[in-house]
């Protein structure tokens, strides 16, 4: 057992019923289970889904420590990390005090069927940080359950076989504010793009091969007809340009340009400030290529006209829905073409899905709902993080994803501004 | 222009408001457009979706000629077939009077984006046979619009390069009652299976590779870890054992066994007679292999216990929903595991989808809704038809998909029995 820390720490705490954020002194967490790690927080993020708790929509009755995005350093480890049992996730043998780690926003054991298959957000022991059972990372220290399955050790990348020297150097150079984006919003954006690009209804355009031969198990294919340029031109929409929507757009753009695809993206948000941020990012990521005009930023009404014009009324091949409410889903349905797909990564509430079965049948629509399996998406997200440091690397620029880093003393004000849409992505430095 | 037929023919006609089927004398259809063909019907099928019209749920006000499944012989062709314009679908040059053809249940031009890409059921000129605008195939003759895109010429298979001599012989030996299944129900069953097997959430198990590296565009993969036997074991459910459900089950079984997959299927229907038919088919298709016990036939309540037991409570990897109503969707959701997919090919009504966004988010559920693109699925369906002649080849046996072939004089009685679930798949011979 490693040395336990004692004493108190500062933490950002939410109090019921709603809109009540306080910085309080609470005990430093201790190892409670052999699989636990204690992480000393370097930076913690404020995320859009923190607002579900903040606004009281979760109807919680007890105060809790907020936050599910954090990067830090391992300062204590449970017994499992010293006994090297074979067959357990690698980190149980590899993780050491002093290692720099990024955490997904959910706990994953790394050992159940879902974890092994890569569906890590549906681990049978899944727990969300910043909830009543699992104190969050907007604190100076956090306890990470099942840490050998949950944490992502940045040393793994730097030391991985097959990683080039320049890649290792690139990773070690990344700022904490950049790496923090790996906890949730960048992998979730990558996941939204990934689902859209890999859907069997998108594959004919990506593979230049007609359906169903475009998919893996069309072994009965009788032809290998190659599609013409007109048919493989892709149109996507992204509904919602909060931080995750921005990440989804950058990821989609990055993957499509790296494949040399012929594509257009309409990025949609009703809020002007968010559209301005998106425009600044586009100017940054597309300024040297032929793709500056491949992305249009639009209000809801404008988006319908743009898609109509771009596609001669066919609609989008796929829509990335990054909001999580009924009107976003409705817009996604309106924009998608027949035999299109909707990748819905927004955190949805209890409202009923706003479509009839007939609407979905008549348009052959597909949906992929749900939470990003961050732990499994880390490598993909890190790859994009490294290549898009122009957007992910800086803090506070017009084209930067992270707007500012503040101390805990600004926590209450920051929650309030963020809730009102008056600031973008903010990180907390618990030692500032 | 080929010779036009004149005079009257017999046709099965529906009259409003509901439940009124009459055999009437109506004019033989004529070529109305250069792209038309007139087909002399050999056999026409009665399909579950004919019942939407029969029961009056479509709220139609005029009588119409029923049916969207037919096989026959080309007896007249429009001018397009004689002028060999380049760039048009092959059949405009290849189709001849006397050719034996199968038709999908919808018209597809073969020339629009959707047709070229393989999404033929969403052709911009799509029309469903047996509706007010497009008289159906339960007649002695039928007019086929856009026939060069719509029809499937059986000579194409027999003459196709790459087709072995034995395959050619196999196709020419197929009975019309077997080929008729290619119009709708067999391709729709194959489509239901295909969507489930090719979904990115099923691919890890099919490819023995974790998500997301299991999909095409995970080029950022850092590992090529192979999954263990426990993780790649697949469990499927099929909700609804009408003729399409039976075809879906046979297709799923056929593809999985041919790949040597480790799988189990639970086939579910509340109607005992349908379960008996499914059991007879299983005995036939699985009697020589190790897979006799890979399929369980179950009532709704039994199915939940079976899936619970088989999967230790995880649920099915994918569910094929072949009914098209709210209770079938609800059962599919209950049976599917987190990160599972639902392939919904049932013809749904205007009822709202019975799920909240939160339910779908919390389980990472995917849905593929809609109509089968029969024209694009023909080769896959023909492949399975050839290999499963033990089920698809005969008429009237306990394990036969087709129950009987009757004359038009039995049309009204047959619709009534079929509507009440008192008979299975019935075909009409218009010349009997």
PDB file of N, CA, C and O in Angstrom, chain A residues 113 116-117 119 122 191 198-199 211 216-217 219 231 259 337 339 348-353 355-358 361-362 364-369 371 387, chain B residues 113 116-117 119 122 191 198-199 211 216-217 219 231 259 337 339 348-353 355-358 361-362 364-369 371 387:
ATOM      1  N   UNK A 113     -16.776  -7.960 -20.190  1.00  0.00           N
ATOM      2  CA  UNK A 113     -16.997  -8.115 -21.638  1.00  0.00           C
ATOM      3  C   UNK A 113     -17.015  -6.767 -22.350  1.00  0.00           C
ATOM      4  O   UNK A 113     -16.368  -6.588 -23.392  1.00  0.00           O
ATOM      5  N   UNK A 116     -13.531  -5.251 -22.581  1.00  0.00           N
ATOM      6  CA  UNK A 116     -12.648  -5.986 -23.496  1.00  0.00           C
ATOM      7  C   UNK A 116     -12.992  -5.706 -24.954  1.00  0.00           C
ATOM      8  O   UNK A 116     -12.122  -5.612 -25.815  1.00  0.00           O
ATOM      9  N   UNK A 117     -14.299  -5.547 -25.212  1.00  0.00           N
ATOM     10  CA  UNK A 117     -14.749  -5.345 -26.594  1.00  0.00           C
ATOM     11  C   UNK A 117     -14.566  -3.891 -27.036  1.00  0.00           C
ATOM     12  O   UNK A 117     -14.596  -3.590 -28.225  1.00  0.00           O
ATOM     13  N   UNK A 119     -16.414  -1.272 -25.571  1.00  0.00           N
ATOM     14  CA  UNK A 119     -17.604  -0.489 -25.227  1.00  0.00           C
ATOM     15  C   UNK A 119     -17.468  -0.021 -23.772  1.00  0.00           C
ATOM     16  O   UNK A 119     -18.325  -0.273 -22.921  1.00  0.00           O
ATOM     17  N   UNK A 122     -19.948   1.373 -21.127  1.00  0.00           N
ATOM     18  CA  UNK A 122     -21.008   0.502 -20.616  1.00  0.00           C
ATOM     19  C   UNK A 122     -20.437  -0.647 -19.776  1.00  0.00           C
ATOM     20  O   UNK A 122     -21.061  -1.694 -19.622  1.00  0.00           O
ATOM     21  N   UNK A 191     -15.890  10.332 -31.605  1.00  0.00           N
ATOM     22  CA  UNK A 191     -16.887   9.245 -31.615  1.00  0.00           C
ATOM     23  C   UNK A 191     -18.088   9.615 -32.500  1.00  0.00           C
ATOM     24  O   UNK A 191     -18.562   8.803 -33.303  1.00  0.00           O
ATOM     25  N   UNK A 198     -18.388   5.486 -40.293  1.00  0.00           N
ATOM     26  CA  UNK A 198     -18.333   4.032 -40.387  1.00  0.00           C
ATOM     27  C   UNK A 198     -19.700   3.385 -40.510  1.00  0.00           C
ATOM     28  O   UNK A 198     -19.802   2.160 -40.529  1.00  0.00           O
ATOM     29  N   UNK A 199     -20.754   4.200 -40.567  1.00  0.00           N
ATOM     30  CA  UNK A 199     -22.069   3.580 -40.686  1.00  0.00           C
ATOM     31  C   UNK A 199     -22.212   2.909 -42.058  1.00  0.00           C
ATOM     32  O   UNK A 199     -21.787   3.469 -43.057  1.00  0.00           O
ATOM     33  N   UNK A 211     -23.859  -0.169 -52.136  1.00  0.00           N
ATOM     34  CA  UNK A 211     -24.488  -1.003 -51.109  1.00  0.00           C
ATOM     35  C   UNK A 211     -25.131  -2.205 -51.796  1.00  0.00           C
ATOM     36  O   UNK A 211     -25.708  -2.036 -52.857  1.00  0.00           O
ATOM     37  N   UNK A 216     -18.802  -5.276 -44.978  1.00  0.00           N
ATOM     38  CA  UNK A 216     -17.927  -6.437 -44.809  1.00  0.00           C
ATOM     39  C   UNK A 216     -18.525  -7.762 -45.234  1.00  0.00           C
ATOM     40  O   UNK A 216     -17.881  -8.564 -45.885  1.00  0.00           O
ATOM     41  N   UNK A 217     -19.763  -8.005 -44.850  1.00  0.00           N
ATOM     42  CA  UNK A 217     -20.270  -9.366 -44.980  1.00  0.00           C
ATOM     43  C   UNK A 217     -21.153  -9.538 -46.194  1.00  0.00           C
ATOM     44  O   UNK A 217     -22.065 -10.324 -46.230  1.00  0.00           O
ATOM     45  N   UNK A 219     -20.323 -10.993 -48.785  1.00  0.00           N
ATOM     46  CA  UNK A 219     -19.428 -11.922 -49.482  1.00  0.00           C
ATOM     47  C   UNK A 219     -20.071 -12.447 -50.756  1.00  0.00           C
ATOM     48  O   UNK A 219     -19.419 -13.004 -51.618  1.00  0.00           O
ATOM     49  N   UNK A 231     -21.538  10.578 -56.985  1.00  0.00           N
ATOM     50  CA  UNK A 231     -22.180   9.785 -55.932  1.00  0.00           C
ATOM     51  C   UNK A 231     -21.388   9.734 -54.634  1.00  0.00           C
ATOM     52  O   UNK A 231     -21.961   9.519 -53.575  1.00  0.00           O
ATOM     53  N   UNK A 259      -8.245  11.540 -45.839  1.00  0.00           N
ATOM     54  CA  UNK A 259      -8.602  10.511 -46.813  1.00  0.00           C
ATOM     55  C   UNK A 259      -8.789  11.066 -48.219  1.00  0.00           C
ATOM     56  O   UNK A 259      -9.108  10.329 -49.143  1.00  0.00           O
ATOM     57  N   UNK A 337     -30.729  12.732 -45.428  1.00  0.00           N
ATOM     58  CA  UNK A 337     -31.365  12.218 -46.639  1.00  0.00           C
ATOM     59  C   UNK A 337     -31.926  10.817 -46.398  1.00  0.00           C
ATOM     60  O   UNK A 337     -31.565  10.165 -45.414  1.00  0.00           O
ATOM     61  N   UNK A 339     -32.013   6.972 -46.365  1.00  0.00           N
ATOM     62  CA  UNK A 339     -30.865   6.075 -46.199  1.00  0.00           C
ATOM     63  C   UNK A 339     -29.667   6.824 -45.603  1.00  0.00           C
ATOM     64  O   UNK A 339     -28.524   6.497 -45.897  1.00  0.00           O
ATOM     65  N   UNK A 348     -29.344  12.868 -23.710  1.00  0.00           N
ATOM     66  CA  UNK A 348     -30.779  13.109 -23.822  1.00  0.00           C
ATOM     67  C   UNK A 348     -31.497  12.926 -22.490  1.00  0.00           C
ATOM     68  O   UNK A 348     -31.051  12.180 -21.621  1.00  0.00           O
ATOM     69  N   UNK A 349     -32.617  13.620 -22.381  1.00  0.00           N
ATOM     70  CA  UNK A 349     -33.434  13.564 -21.168  1.00  0.00           C
ATOM     71  C   UNK A 349     -34.548  12.545 -21.343  1.00  0.00           C
ATOM     72  O   UNK A 349     -34.536  11.736 -22.254  1.00  0.00           O
ATOM     73  N   UNK A 350     -35.519  12.617 -20.469  1.00  0.00           N
ATOM     74  CA  UNK A 350     -36.629  11.675 -20.507  1.00  0.00           C
ATOM     75  C   UNK A 350     -37.681  11.962 -21.553  1.00  0.00           C
ATOM     76  O   UNK A 350     -38.680  11.241 -21.645  1.00  0.00           O
ATOM     77  N   UNK A 351     -37.496  12.989 -22.372  1.00  0.00           N
ATOM     78  CA  UNK A 351     -38.492  13.278 -23.406  1.00  0.00           C
ATOM     79  C   UNK A 351     -38.540  12.162 -24.438  1.00  0.00           C
ATOM     80  O   UNK A 351     -37.516  11.604 -24.823  1.00  0.00           O
ATOM     81  N   UNK A 352     -39.757  11.888 -24.903  1.00  0.00           N
ATOM     82  CA  UNK A 352     -39.927  10.815 -25.878  1.00  0.00           C
ATOM     83  C   UNK A 352     -39.316  11.228 -27.222  1.00  0.00           C
ATOM     84  O   UNK A 352     -39.323  12.401 -27.596  1.00  0.00           O
ATOM     85  N   UNK A 353     -38.755  10.264 -27.932  1.00  0.00           N
ATOM     86  CA  UNK A 353     -38.186  10.504 -29.259  1.00  0.00           C
ATOM     87  C   UNK A 353     -39.287  11.046 -30.183  1.00  0.00           C
ATOM     88  O   UNK A 353     -40.356  10.440 -30.278  1.00  0.00           O
ATOM     89  N   UNK A 355     -40.377  11.085 -33.163  1.00  0.00           N
ATOM     90  CA  UNK A 355     -40.670  10.580 -34.508  1.00  0.00           C
ATOM     91  C   UNK A 355     -41.670   9.432 -34.435  1.00  0.00           C
ATOM     92  O   UNK A 355     -41.677   8.653 -33.475  1.00  0.00           O
ATOM     93  N   UNK A 356     -42.470   9.318 -35.488  1.00  0.00           N
ATOM     94  CA  UNK A 356     -43.302   8.135 -35.627  1.00  0.00           C
ATOM     95  C   UNK A 356     -42.494   7.058 -36.338  1.00  0.00           C
ATOM     96  O   UNK A 356     -41.530   7.351 -37.059  1.00  0.00           O
ATOM     97  N   UNK A 357     -42.907   5.813 -36.127  1.00  0.00           N
ATOM     98  CA  UNK A 357     -42.255   4.710 -36.828  1.00  0.00           C
ATOM     99  C   UNK A 357     -42.348   4.890 -38.337  1.00  0.00           C
ATOM    100  O   UNK A 357     -41.415   4.566 -39.075  1.00  0.00           O
ATOM    101  N   UNK A 358     -43.456   5.410 -38.804  1.00  0.00           N
ATOM    102  CA  UNK A 358     -43.650   5.603 -40.233  1.00  0.00           C
ATOM    103  C   UNK A 358     -42.633   6.596 -40.802  1.00  0.00           C
ATOM    104  O   UNK A 358     -42.075   6.400 -41.886  1.00  0.00           O
ATOM    105  N   UNK A 361     -39.389   4.676 -41.062  1.00  0.00           N
ATOM    106  CA  UNK A 361     -39.477   3.664 -42.124  1.00  0.00           C
ATOM    107  C   UNK A 361     -39.400   4.335 -43.494  1.00  0.00           C
ATOM    108  O   UNK A 361     -38.641   3.911 -44.374  1.00  0.00           O
ATOM    109  N   UNK A 362     -40.166   5.391 -43.653  1.00  0.00           N
ATOM    110  CA  UNK A 362     -40.280   6.026 -44.968  1.00  0.00           C
ATOM    111  C   UNK A 362     -38.982   6.672 -45.432  1.00  0.00           C
ATOM    112  O   UNK A 362     -38.825   6.992 -46.607  1.00  0.00           O
ATOM    113  N   UNK A 364     -35.874   5.404 -44.233  1.00  0.00           N
ATOM    114  CA  UNK A 364     -34.772   4.457 -43.949  1.00  0.00           C
ATOM    115  C   UNK A 364     -33.675   5.108 -43.095  1.00  0.00           C
ATOM    116  O   UNK A 364     -32.490   5.055 -43.419  1.00  0.00           O
ATOM    117  N   UNK A 365     -34.112   5.732 -42.005  1.00  0.00           N
ATOM    118  CA  UNK A 365     -33.154   6.443 -41.147  1.00  0.00           C
ATOM    119  C   UNK A 365     -32.505   5.494 -40.144  1.00  0.00           C
ATOM    120  O   UNK A 365     -33.152   4.583 -39.631  1.00  0.00           O
ATOM    121  N   UNK A 366     -31.234   5.704 -39.883  1.00  0.00           N
ATOM    122  CA  UNK A 366     -30.532   4.987 -38.813  1.00  0.00           C
ATOM    123  C   UNK A 366     -30.116   5.966 -37.723  1.00  0.00           C
ATOM    124  O   UNK A 366     -29.838   7.135 -38.000  1.00  0.00           O
ATOM    125  N   UNK A 367     -30.086   5.458 -36.489  1.00  0.00           N
ATOM    126  CA  UNK A 367     -29.650   6.253 -35.341  1.00  0.00           C
ATOM    127  C   UNK A 367     -28.600   5.483 -34.555  1.00  0.00           C
ATOM    128  O   UNK A 367     -28.758   4.283 -34.326  1.00  0.00           O
ATOM    129  N   UNK A 368     -27.578   6.186 -34.125  1.00  0.00           N
ATOM    130  CA  UNK A 368     -26.653   5.639 -33.132  1.00  0.00           C
ATOM    131  C   UNK A 368     -26.700   6.562 -31.923  1.00  0.00           C
ATOM    132  O   UNK A 368     -26.235   7.706 -31.988  1.00  0.00           O
ATOM    133  N   UNK A 369     -27.280   6.071 -30.845  1.00  0.00           N
ATOM    134  CA  UNK A 369     -27.398   6.882 -29.634  1.00  0.00           C
ATOM    135  C   UNK A 369     -26.310   6.527 -28.630  1.00  0.00           C
ATOM    136  O   UNK A 369     -25.827   5.407 -28.597  1.00  0.00           O
ATOM    137  N   UNK A 371     -23.452   7.401 -25.166  1.00  0.00           N
ATOM    138  CA  UNK A 371     -22.245   7.935 -24.551  1.00  0.00           C
ATOM    139  C   UNK A 371     -20.996   7.422 -25.262  1.00  0.00           C
ATOM    140  O   UNK A 371     -20.936   6.266 -25.676  1.00  0.00           O
ATOM    141  N   UNK A 387      -2.367  16.278 -34.177  1.00  0.00           N
ATOM    142  CA  UNK A 387      -2.332  16.911 -35.500  1.00  0.00           C
ATOM    143  C   UNK A 387      -3.068  18.244 -35.543  1.00  0.00           C
ATOM    144  O   UNK A 387      -2.908  19.002 -36.496  1.00  0.00           O
TER     145      UNK A 387
ATOM    146  N   UNK B 113     -29.175   8.977 -58.022  1.00  0.00           N
ATOM    147  CA  UNK B 113     -28.138   8.749 -57.007  1.00  0.00           C
ATOM    148  C   UNK B 113     -28.458   7.541 -56.117  1.00  0.00           C
ATOM    149  O   UNK B 113     -27.614   6.681 -55.882  1.00  0.00           O
ATOM    150  N   UNK B 116     -28.005   4.256 -57.976  1.00  0.00           N
ATOM    151  CA  UNK B 116     -26.597   3.954 -58.273  1.00  0.00           C
ATOM    152  C   UNK B 116     -25.843   3.482 -57.033  1.00  0.00           C
ATOM    153  O   UNK B 116     -24.968   2.623 -57.095  1.00  0.00           O
ATOM    154  N   UNK B 117     -26.201   4.091 -55.891  1.00  0.00           N
ATOM    155  CA  UNK B 117     -25.491   3.771 -54.654  1.00  0.00           C
ATOM    156  C   UNK B 117     -25.994   2.455 -54.043  1.00  0.00           C
ATOM    157  O   UNK B 117     -25.338   1.878 -53.185  1.00  0.00           O
ATOM    158  N   UNK B 119     -29.288   2.138 -52.800  1.00  0.00           N
ATOM    159  CA  UNK B 119     -30.426   2.404 -51.907  1.00  0.00           C
ATOM    160  C   UNK B 119     -31.700   2.453 -52.751  1.00  0.00           C
ATOM    161  O   UNK B 119     -32.451   3.439 -52.743  1.00  0.00           O
ATOM    162  N   UNK B 122     -35.307   3.791 -52.190  1.00  0.00           N
ATOM    163  CA  UNK B 122     -35.519   5.235 -52.028  1.00  0.00           C
ATOM    164  C   UNK B 122     -35.213   5.985 -53.315  1.00  0.00           C
ATOM    165  O   UNK B 122     -34.890   7.185 -53.297  1.00  0.00           O
ATOM    166  N   UNK B 191     -31.851  -8.536 -45.675  1.00  0.00           N
ATOM    167  CA  UNK B 191     -31.541  -7.153 -45.304  1.00  0.00           C
ATOM    168  C   UNK B 191     -31.554  -6.979 -43.788  1.00  0.00           C
ATOM    169  O   UNK B 191     -30.654  -6.349 -43.203  1.00  0.00           O
ATOM    170  N   UNK B 198     -23.583  -6.289 -40.052  1.00  0.00           N
ATOM    171  CA  UNK B 198     -22.617  -5.298 -40.500  1.00  0.00           C
ATOM    172  C   UNK B 198     -22.603  -4.041 -39.653  1.00  0.00           C
ATOM    173  O   UNK B 198     -21.894  -3.081 -39.975  1.00  0.00           O
ATOM    174  N   UNK B 199     -23.417  -4.007 -38.602  1.00  0.00           N
ATOM    175  CA  UNK B 199     -23.418  -2.799 -37.778  1.00  0.00           C
ATOM    176  C   UNK B 199     -22.081  -2.670 -37.044  1.00  0.00           C
ATOM    177  O   UNK B 199     -21.561  -3.657 -36.526  1.00  0.00           O
ATOM    178  N   UNK B 211     -13.590  -2.672 -30.585  1.00  0.00           N
ATOM    179  CA  UNK B 211     -14.038  -1.360 -31.051  1.00  0.00           C
ATOM    180  C   UNK B 211     -13.045  -0.319 -30.552  1.00  0.00           C
ATOM    181  O   UNK B 211     -12.586  -0.442 -29.436  1.00  0.00           O
ATOM    182  N   UNK B 216     -13.805   0.269 -40.294  1.00  0.00           N
ATOM    183  CA  UNK B 216     -12.920   0.632 -41.406  1.00  0.00           C
ATOM    184  C   UNK B 216     -12.020   1.828 -41.131  1.00  0.00           C
ATOM    185  O   UNK B 216     -10.849   1.810 -41.472  1.00  0.00           O
ATOM    186  N   UNK B 217     -12.577   2.881 -40.572  1.00  0.00           N
ATOM    187  CA  UNK B 217     -11.850   4.134 -40.551  1.00  0.00           C
ATOM    188  C   UNK B 217     -11.186   4.417 -39.219  1.00  0.00           C
ATOM    189  O   UNK B 217     -10.994   5.540 -38.803  1.00  0.00           O
ATOM    190  N   UNK B 219      -8.152   4.114 -38.683  1.00  0.00           N
ATOM    191  CA  UNK B 219      -6.785   4.017 -39.199  1.00  0.00           C
ATOM    192  C   UNK B 219      -5.763   4.390 -38.123  1.00  0.00           C
ATOM    193  O   UNK B 219      -4.587   4.139 -38.243  1.00  0.00           O
ATOM    194  N   UNK B 231     -15.836 -13.454 -25.776  1.00  0.00           N
ATOM    195  CA  UNK B 231     -16.337 -12.157 -26.225  1.00  0.00           C
ATOM    196  C   UNK B 231     -16.959 -12.179 -27.613  1.00  0.00           C
ATOM    197  O   UNK B 231     -17.780 -11.321 -27.932  1.00  0.00           O
ATOM    198  N   UNK B 259     -19.767 -18.633 -41.888  1.00  0.00           N
ATOM    199  CA  UNK B 259     -18.564 -17.975 -41.374  1.00  0.00           C
ATOM    200  C   UNK B 259     -17.964 -18.729 -40.176  1.00  0.00           C
ATOM    201  O   UNK B 259     -16.958 -18.284 -39.626  1.00  0.00           O
ATOM    202  N   UNK B 337     -28.616  -5.717 -25.714  1.00  0.00           N
ATOM    203  CA  UNK B 337     -27.656  -5.346 -24.677  1.00  0.00           C
ATOM    204  C   UNK B 337     -27.174  -3.913 -24.882  1.00  0.00           C
ATOM    205  O   UNK B 337     -27.380  -3.350 -25.956  1.00  0.00           O
ATOM    206  N   UNK B 339     -24.878  -1.072 -26.079  1.00  0.00           N
ATOM    207  CA  UNK B 339     -24.061  -1.081 -27.285  1.00  0.00           C
ATOM    208  C   UNK B 339     -24.519  -2.151 -28.272  1.00  0.00           C
ATOM    209  O   UNK B 339     -23.716  -2.685 -29.021  1.00  0.00           O
ATOM    210  N   UNK B 348     -43.726   0.311 -40.184  1.00  0.00           N
ATOM    211  CA  UNK B 348     -44.291   0.966 -39.014  1.00  0.00           C
ATOM    212  C   UNK B 348     -45.380   1.970 -39.381  1.00  0.00           C
ATOM    213  O   UNK B 348     -45.388   2.530 -40.475  1.00  0.00           O
ATOM    214  N   UNK B 349     -46.264   2.175 -38.417  1.00  0.00           N
ATOM    215  CA  UNK B 349     -47.390   3.105 -38.609  1.00  0.00           C
ATOM    216  C   UNK B 349     -47.033   4.467 -38.033  1.00  0.00           C
ATOM    217  O   UNK B 349     -45.878   4.757 -37.742  1.00  0.00           O
ATOM    218  N   UNK B 350     -48.042   5.291 -37.849  1.00  0.00           N
ATOM    219  CA  UNK B 350     -47.825   6.641 -37.353  1.00  0.00           C
ATOM    220  C   UNK B 350     -47.611   6.736 -35.850  1.00  0.00           C
ATOM    221  O   UNK B 350     -47.460   7.841 -35.318  1.00  0.00           O
ATOM    222  N   UNK B 351     -47.589   5.602 -35.156  1.00  0.00           N
ATOM    223  CA  UNK B 351     -47.367   5.666 -33.705  1.00  0.00           C
ATOM    224  C   UNK B 351     -45.968   6.177 -33.386  1.00  0.00           C
ATOM    225  O   UNK B 351     -45.014   5.847 -34.071  1.00  0.00           O
ATOM    226  N   UNK B 352     -45.893   6.963 -32.313  1.00  0.00           N
ATOM    227  CA  UNK B 352     -44.599   7.521 -31.932  1.00  0.00           C
ATOM    228  C   UNK B 352     -43.687   6.414 -31.404  1.00  0.00           C
ATOM    229  O   UNK B 352     -44.141   5.442 -30.790  1.00  0.00           O
ATOM    230  N   UNK B 353     -42.400   6.570 -31.669  1.00  0.00           N
ATOM    231  CA  UNK B 353     -41.405   5.612 -31.182  1.00  0.00           C
ATOM    232  C   UNK B 353     -41.457   5.585 -29.652  1.00  0.00           C
ATOM    233  O   UNK B 353     -41.385   6.641 -29.017  1.00  0.00           O
ATOM    234  N   UNK B 355     -39.738   5.261 -26.996  1.00  0.00           N
ATOM    235  CA  UNK B 355     -38.571   5.377 -26.118  1.00  0.00           C
ATOM    236  C   UNK B 355     -38.275   6.838 -25.814  1.00  0.00           C
ATOM    237  O   UNK B 355     -38.471   7.710 -26.661  1.00  0.00           O
ATOM    238  N   UNK B 356     -37.719   7.054 -24.628  1.00  0.00           N
ATOM    239  CA  UNK B 356     -37.202   8.385 -24.325  1.00  0.00           C
ATOM    240  C   UNK B 356     -35.759   8.448 -24.813  1.00  0.00           C
ATOM    241  O   UNK B 356     -35.087   7.415 -24.963  1.00  0.00           O
ATOM    242  N   UNK B 357     -35.292   9.678 -25.047  1.00  0.00           N
ATOM    243  CA  UNK B 357     -33.898   9.856 -25.429  1.00  0.00           C
ATOM    244  C   UNK B 357     -32.959   9.290 -24.371  1.00  0.00           C
ATOM    245  O   UNK B 357     -31.916   8.718 -24.683  1.00  0.00           O
ATOM    246  N   UNK B 358     -33.331   9.416 -23.115  1.00  0.00           N
ATOM    247  CA  UNK B 358     -32.487   8.933 -22.033  1.00  0.00           C
ATOM    248  C   UNK B 358     -32.327   7.407 -22.083  1.00  0.00           C
ATOM    249  O   UNK B 358     -31.244   6.872 -21.869  1.00  0.00           O
ATOM    250  N   UNK B 361     -29.848   6.774 -24.845  1.00  0.00           N
ATOM    251  CA  UNK B 361     -28.505   7.221 -24.455  1.00  0.00           C
ATOM    252  C   UNK B 361     -27.904   6.246 -23.438  1.00  0.00           C
ATOM    253  O   UNK B 361     -26.749   5.830 -23.559  1.00  0.00           O
ATOM    254  N   UNK B 362     -28.715   5.895 -22.448  1.00  0.00           N
ATOM    255  CA  UNK B 362     -28.192   5.079 -21.346  1.00  0.00           C
ATOM    256  C   UNK B 362     -27.802   3.670 -21.770  1.00  0.00           C
ATOM    257  O   UNK B 362     -27.091   2.973 -21.050  1.00  0.00           O
ATOM    258  N   UNK B 364     -26.795   3.093 -25.144  1.00  0.00           N
ATOM    259  CA  UNK B 364     -26.037   3.191 -26.409  1.00  0.00           C
ATOM    260  C   UNK B 364     -26.666   2.335 -27.509  1.00  0.00           C
ATOM    261  O   UNK B 364     -25.988   1.549 -28.180  1.00  0.00           O
ATOM    262  N   UNK B 365     -27.977   2.501 -27.685  1.00  0.00           N
ATOM    263  CA  UNK B 365     -28.686   1.677 -28.669  1.00  0.00           C
ATOM    264  C   UNK B 365     -28.604   2.303 -30.067  1.00  0.00           C
ATOM    265  O   UNK B 365     -28.641   3.523 -30.215  1.00  0.00           O
ATOM    266  N   UNK B 366     -28.474   1.461 -31.068  1.00  0.00           N
ATOM    267  CA  UNK B 366     -28.557   1.903 -32.466  1.00  0.00           C
ATOM    268  C   UNK B 366     -29.787   1.289 -33.120  1.00  0.00           C
ATOM    269  O   UNK B 366     -30.197   0.183 -32.770  1.00  0.00           O
ATOM    270  N   UNK B 367     -30.352   2.030 -34.072  1.00  0.00           N
ATOM    271  CA  UNK B 367     -31.497   1.554 -34.842  1.00  0.00           C
ATOM    272  C   UNK B 367     -31.227   1.723 -36.332  1.00  0.00           C
ATOM    273  O   UNK B 367     -30.719   2.772 -36.744  1.00  0.00           O
ATOM    274  N   UNK B 368     -31.596   0.735 -37.101  1.00  0.00           N
ATOM    275  CA  UNK B 368     -31.659   0.887 -38.554  1.00  0.00           C
ATOM    276  C   UNK B 368     -33.097   0.630 -38.969  1.00  0.00           C
ATOM    277  O   UNK B 368     -33.576  -0.505 -38.885  1.00  0.00           O
ATOM    278  N   UNK B 369     -33.778   1.687 -39.392  1.00  0.00           N
ATOM    279  CA  UNK B 369     -35.167   1.555 -39.788  1.00  0.00           C
ATOM    280  C   UNK B 369     -35.299   1.483 -41.312  1.00  0.00           C
ATOM    281  O   UNK B 369     -34.459   2.027 -42.033  1.00  0.00           O
ATOM    282  N   UNK B 371     -37.308   0.242 -45.228  1.00  0.00           N
ATOM    283  CA  UNK B 371     -37.643  -0.685 -46.305  1.00  0.00           C
ATOM    284  C   UNK B 371     -36.397  -1.292 -46.928  1.00  0.00           C
ATOM    285  O   UNK B 371     -35.379  -0.623 -47.071  1.00  0.00           O
ATOM    286  N   UNK B 387     -28.930 -21.863 -51.845  1.00  0.00           N
ATOM    287  CA  UNK B 387     -28.357 -22.774 -50.848  1.00  0.00           C
ATOM    288  C   UNK B 387     -29.379 -23.323 -49.868  1.00  0.00           C
ATOM    289  O   UNK B 387     -29.088 -24.272 -49.133  1.00  0.00           O
TER     290      UNK B 387
END
